[in-house]
Coordinates of C-alpha atoms in Angstrom, one line a residue:
X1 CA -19.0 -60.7 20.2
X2 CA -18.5 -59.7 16.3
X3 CA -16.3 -56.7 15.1
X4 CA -17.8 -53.4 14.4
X5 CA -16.5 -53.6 11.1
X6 CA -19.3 -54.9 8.7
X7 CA -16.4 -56.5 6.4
X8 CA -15.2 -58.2 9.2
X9 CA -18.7 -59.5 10.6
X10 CA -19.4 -60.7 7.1
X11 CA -15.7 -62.5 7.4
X12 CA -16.8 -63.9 10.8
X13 CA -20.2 -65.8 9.5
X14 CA -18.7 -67.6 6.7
X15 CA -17.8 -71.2 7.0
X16 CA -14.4 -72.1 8.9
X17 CA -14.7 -75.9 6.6
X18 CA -16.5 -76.8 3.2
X19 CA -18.1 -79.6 5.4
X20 CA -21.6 -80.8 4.1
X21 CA -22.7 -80.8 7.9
X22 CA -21.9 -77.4 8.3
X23 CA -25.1 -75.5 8.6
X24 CA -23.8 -71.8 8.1
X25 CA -25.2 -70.3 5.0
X26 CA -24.0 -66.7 3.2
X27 CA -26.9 -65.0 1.5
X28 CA -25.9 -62.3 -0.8
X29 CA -26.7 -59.1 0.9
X30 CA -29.2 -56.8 -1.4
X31 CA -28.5 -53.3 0.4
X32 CA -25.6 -51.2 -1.2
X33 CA -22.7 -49.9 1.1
X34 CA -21.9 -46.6 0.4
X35 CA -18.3 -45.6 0.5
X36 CA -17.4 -44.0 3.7
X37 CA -14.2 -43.7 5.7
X38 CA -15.5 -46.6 7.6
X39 CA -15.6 -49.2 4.9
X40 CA -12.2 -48.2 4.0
X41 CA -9.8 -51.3 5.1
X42 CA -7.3 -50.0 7.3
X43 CA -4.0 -48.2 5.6
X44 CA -0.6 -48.9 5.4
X45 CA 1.9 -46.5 6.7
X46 CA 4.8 -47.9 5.4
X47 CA 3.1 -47.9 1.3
X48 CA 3.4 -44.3 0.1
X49 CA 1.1 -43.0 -2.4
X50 CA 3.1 -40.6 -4.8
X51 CA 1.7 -37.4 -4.7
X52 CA 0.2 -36.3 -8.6
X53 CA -1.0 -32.5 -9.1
X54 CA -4.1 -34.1 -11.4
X55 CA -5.3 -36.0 -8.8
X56 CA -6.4 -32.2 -7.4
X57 CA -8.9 -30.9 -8.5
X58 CA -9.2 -27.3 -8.9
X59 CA -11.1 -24.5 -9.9
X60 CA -11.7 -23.2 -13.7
X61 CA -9.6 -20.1 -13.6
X62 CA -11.0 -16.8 -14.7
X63 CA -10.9 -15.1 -17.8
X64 CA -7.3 -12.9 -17.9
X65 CA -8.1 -9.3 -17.2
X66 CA -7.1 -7.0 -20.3
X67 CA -4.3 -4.4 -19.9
X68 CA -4.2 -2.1 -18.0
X69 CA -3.9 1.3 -20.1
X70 CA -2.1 3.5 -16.7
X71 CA 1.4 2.9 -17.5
X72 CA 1.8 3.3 -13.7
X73 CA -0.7 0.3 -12.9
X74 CA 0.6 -1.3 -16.4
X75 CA 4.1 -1.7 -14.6
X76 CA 3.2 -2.8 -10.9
X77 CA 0.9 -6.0 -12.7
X78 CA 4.5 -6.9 -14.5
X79 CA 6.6 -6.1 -11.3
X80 CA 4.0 -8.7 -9.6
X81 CA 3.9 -11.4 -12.2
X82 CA 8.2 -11.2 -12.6
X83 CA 8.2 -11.7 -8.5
X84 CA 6.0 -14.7 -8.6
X85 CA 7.5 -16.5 -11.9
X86 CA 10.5 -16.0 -10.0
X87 CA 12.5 -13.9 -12.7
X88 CA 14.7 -10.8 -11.8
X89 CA 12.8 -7.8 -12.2
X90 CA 12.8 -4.0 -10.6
X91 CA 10.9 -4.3 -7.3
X92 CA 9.2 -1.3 -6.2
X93 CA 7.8 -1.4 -2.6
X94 CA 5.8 1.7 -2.7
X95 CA 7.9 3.9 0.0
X96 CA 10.7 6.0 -1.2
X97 CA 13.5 7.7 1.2
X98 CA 14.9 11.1 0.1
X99 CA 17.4 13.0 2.0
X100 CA 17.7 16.2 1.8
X101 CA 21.1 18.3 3.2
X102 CA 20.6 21.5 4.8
X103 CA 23.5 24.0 4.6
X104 CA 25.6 25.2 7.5
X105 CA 23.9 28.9 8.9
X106 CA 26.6 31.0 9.3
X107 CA 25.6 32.8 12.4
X108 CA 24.8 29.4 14.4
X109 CA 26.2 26.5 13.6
X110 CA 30.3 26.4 13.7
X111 CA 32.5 23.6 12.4
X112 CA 33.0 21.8 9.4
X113 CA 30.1 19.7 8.3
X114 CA 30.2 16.2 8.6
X115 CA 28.2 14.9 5.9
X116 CA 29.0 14.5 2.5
X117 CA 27.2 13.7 -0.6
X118 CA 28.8 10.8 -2.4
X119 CA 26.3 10.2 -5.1
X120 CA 22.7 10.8 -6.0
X121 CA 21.9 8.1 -3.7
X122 CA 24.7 7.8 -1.0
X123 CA 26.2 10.3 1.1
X124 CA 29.0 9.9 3.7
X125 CA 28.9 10.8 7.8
X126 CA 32.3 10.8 9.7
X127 CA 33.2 8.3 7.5
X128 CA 30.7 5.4 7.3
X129 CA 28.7 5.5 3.8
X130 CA 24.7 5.3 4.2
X131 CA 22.4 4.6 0.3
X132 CA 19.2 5.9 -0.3
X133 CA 16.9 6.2 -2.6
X134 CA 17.9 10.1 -3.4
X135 CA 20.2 12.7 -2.1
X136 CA 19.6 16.5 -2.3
X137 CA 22.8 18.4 -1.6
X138 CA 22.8 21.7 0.0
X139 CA 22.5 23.3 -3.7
X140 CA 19.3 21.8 -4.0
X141 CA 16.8 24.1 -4.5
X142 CA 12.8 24.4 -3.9
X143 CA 12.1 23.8 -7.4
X144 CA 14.4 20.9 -7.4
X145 CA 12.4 19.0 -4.6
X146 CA 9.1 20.1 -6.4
X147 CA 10.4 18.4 -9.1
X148 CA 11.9 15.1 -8.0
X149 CA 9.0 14.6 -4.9
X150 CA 6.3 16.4 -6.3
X151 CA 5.8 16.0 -9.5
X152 CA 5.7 11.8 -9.1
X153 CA 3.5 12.3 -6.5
X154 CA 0.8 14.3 -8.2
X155 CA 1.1 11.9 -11.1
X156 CA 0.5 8.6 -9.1
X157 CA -2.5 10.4 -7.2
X158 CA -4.1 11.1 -10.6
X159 CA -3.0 7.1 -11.4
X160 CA -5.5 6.5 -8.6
X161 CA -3.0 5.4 -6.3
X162 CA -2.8 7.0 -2.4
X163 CA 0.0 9.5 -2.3
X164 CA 1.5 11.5 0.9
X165 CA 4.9 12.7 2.3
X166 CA 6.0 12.4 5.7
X167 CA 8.8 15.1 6.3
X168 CA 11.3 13.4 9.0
X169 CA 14.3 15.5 10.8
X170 CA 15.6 16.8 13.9
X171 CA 14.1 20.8 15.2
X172 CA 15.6 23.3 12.7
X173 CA 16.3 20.8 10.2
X174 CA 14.5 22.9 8.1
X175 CA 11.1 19.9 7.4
X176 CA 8.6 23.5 7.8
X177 CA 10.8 25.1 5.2
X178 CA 11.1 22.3 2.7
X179 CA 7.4 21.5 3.1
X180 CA 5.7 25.1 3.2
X181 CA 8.5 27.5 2.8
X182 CA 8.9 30.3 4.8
X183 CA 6.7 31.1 7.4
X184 CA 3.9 33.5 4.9
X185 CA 4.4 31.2 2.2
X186 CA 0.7 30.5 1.2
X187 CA 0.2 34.5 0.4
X188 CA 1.5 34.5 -2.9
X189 CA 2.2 38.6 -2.4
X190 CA 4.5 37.9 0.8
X191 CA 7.1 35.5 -0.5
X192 CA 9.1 34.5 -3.3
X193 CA 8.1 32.3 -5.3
X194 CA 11.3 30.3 -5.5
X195 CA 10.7 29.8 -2.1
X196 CA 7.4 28.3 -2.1
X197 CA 8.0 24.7 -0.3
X198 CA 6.3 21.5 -1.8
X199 CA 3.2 21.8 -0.3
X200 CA 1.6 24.9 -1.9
X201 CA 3.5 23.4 -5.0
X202 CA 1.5 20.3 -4.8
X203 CA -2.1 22.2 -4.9
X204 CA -1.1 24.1 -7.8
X205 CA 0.6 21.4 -10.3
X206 CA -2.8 19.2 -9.0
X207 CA -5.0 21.4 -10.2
X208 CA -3.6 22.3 -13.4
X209 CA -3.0 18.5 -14.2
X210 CA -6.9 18.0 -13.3
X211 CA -7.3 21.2 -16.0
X212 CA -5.7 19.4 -18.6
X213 CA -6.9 15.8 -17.8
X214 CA -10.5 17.6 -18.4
X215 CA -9.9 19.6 -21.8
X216 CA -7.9 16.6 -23.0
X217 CA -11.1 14.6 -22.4
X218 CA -13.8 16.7 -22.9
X219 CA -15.9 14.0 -24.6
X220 CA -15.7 12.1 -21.6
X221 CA -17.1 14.6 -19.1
X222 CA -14.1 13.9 -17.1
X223 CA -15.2 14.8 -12.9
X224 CA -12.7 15.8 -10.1
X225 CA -13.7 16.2 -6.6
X226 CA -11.1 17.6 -4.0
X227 CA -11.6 17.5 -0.1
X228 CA -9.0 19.2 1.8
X229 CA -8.8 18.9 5.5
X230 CA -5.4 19.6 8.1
X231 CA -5.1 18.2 11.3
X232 CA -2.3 18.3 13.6
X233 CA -1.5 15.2 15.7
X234 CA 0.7 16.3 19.1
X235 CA 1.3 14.0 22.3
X236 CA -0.6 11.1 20.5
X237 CA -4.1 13.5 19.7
X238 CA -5.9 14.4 16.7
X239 CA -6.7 17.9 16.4
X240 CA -9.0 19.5 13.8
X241 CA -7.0 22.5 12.7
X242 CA -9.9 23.8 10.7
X243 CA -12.5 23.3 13.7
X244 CA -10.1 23.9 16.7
X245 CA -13.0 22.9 18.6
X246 CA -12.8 19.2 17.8
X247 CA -9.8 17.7 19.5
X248 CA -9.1 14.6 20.8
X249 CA -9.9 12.8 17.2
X250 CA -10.1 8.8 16.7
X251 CA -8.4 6.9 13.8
X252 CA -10.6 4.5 12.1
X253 CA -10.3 2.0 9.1
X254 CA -13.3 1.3 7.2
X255 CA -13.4 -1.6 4.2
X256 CA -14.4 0.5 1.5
X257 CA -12.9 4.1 3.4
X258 CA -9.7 3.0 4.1
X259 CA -8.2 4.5 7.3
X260 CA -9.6 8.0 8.0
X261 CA -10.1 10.5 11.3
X262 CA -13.2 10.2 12.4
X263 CA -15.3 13.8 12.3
X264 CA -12.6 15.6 10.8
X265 CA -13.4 18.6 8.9
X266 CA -13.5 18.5 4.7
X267 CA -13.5 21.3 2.8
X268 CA -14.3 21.2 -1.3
X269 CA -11.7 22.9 -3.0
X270 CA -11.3 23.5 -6.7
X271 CA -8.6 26.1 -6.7
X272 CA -5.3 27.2 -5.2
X273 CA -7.5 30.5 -3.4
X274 CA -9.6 28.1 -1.6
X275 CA -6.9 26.3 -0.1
X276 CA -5.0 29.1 0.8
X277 CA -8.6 31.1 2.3

């Protein structure tokens, strides 16, 4: 029986002697072998072939992409190139923590407080020390969140990056105060407005930047399109606060959407009196 292996059956029908009686004859063979795995003569395990980055080929890479002219996106592309060259750089993940500390009420809470404000980003309970990315003392006022939440957050939605604030804190830690102020906060005639919370803020400072981002190019035709909507998720559903109605939502993500609430209610607004209506 002869091998499988066409190198070997050629091996096999040559001449075991250079005998003049032997009647074995090689003819040279006219068809081609193409190279396959199965030609291959069997490897060695024991020779290693050194590995060499040219014997890889790869793809032409693109053309570079030209500079960003956002500042904002200007310094994530450097943050991303630093991290995978490997060279120290300012990482920024995106998420920021702020704590705010809400002063003792006189008429309910008793004791001496227990946390203390160690530095703009530290602060002390019984004790043990805890960092953050920013600490508002008690002093802290409405303006002074506005201005150190706010105002970055308007900016980097404007940037063209997605922007939010999730207010996080025990009951009557004072998140409904800090986010909306008082309780008649969106009528302008019923509260103060040093007491305005972030939230009505937010709208205003938006639409005055989209203002100036339009007369400052005013060649361009600049176009803004705002869609306001407010939902209230409780006991793990989605309710449509501006169509009661609809309750009972579903969360979706969608390629080009992003992650949205399916059937929720959207508004065009262009002004602080349509939010407010």
């Amino acid at each position: 029986m002869l091998p499988r292996n066409p190198i070997a059956r050629d091996t096999a029908e040559l001449p075991s002697s250079s005998s003049p009686s032997s009647s074995a004859k090689t003819r040279p063979s006219s068809r081609k072998h193409k190279p396959s795995k199965e030609n291959d003569p069997p490897s060695d395990h024991n020779i290693i072939v050194p590995y060499s980055p040219s014997h890889v080929k790869s793809k032409s890479p693109l053309p570079p992409r030209p500079p960003s002219s956002n500042p904002l996106k200007r310094k994530l592309a450097l943050d991303t190139i630093a991290a995978e060259n490997s060279l120290p750089a300012t990482t920024d993940s995106g998420v920021k923590v702020i704590v705010r500390m809400r002063p003792l009420r006189k008429d309910k809470d008793e004791g001496d407080p227990i946390v203390q404000k160690i530095s703009g980003d530290s602060l002390s309970i019984n004790g043990r020390t805890f960092t953050f990315d920013s600490v508002a003392d008690v002093e802290a006022t409405q303006l002074d969140i506005f201005e150190h939440v706010g105002v970055p957050l308007v900016e980097n939605c404007l940037a063209g990056f997605n922007s939010s604030v999730f207010a996080y804190g025990q009951t009557g830690s004072g998140k409904t105060y800090t986010m909306w102020g008082p309780a008649n906060s969106l009528a302008e005639e019923n509260v103060a407005k040093e007491q305005q919370g972030l939230t009505p803020r937010v709208f205003e400072r938006l639409f005055a930047r989209i203002k100036e981002e339009q007369t400052k190019h005013s060649d361009q035709q600049l176009n803004y399109q705002c869609n306001c909507s407010f939902l209230e998720i409780y006991n793990e559903q989605v309710t449509d606060l501006l169509d009661p109605s609809q309750r009972n939502l579903q969360i979706r993500e969608d390629v080009k959407s992003g992650v949205y609430v399916e059937n929720l209610t959207e508004n065009q607004v262009s002004t602080m009196e349509d939010v407010t209506q």
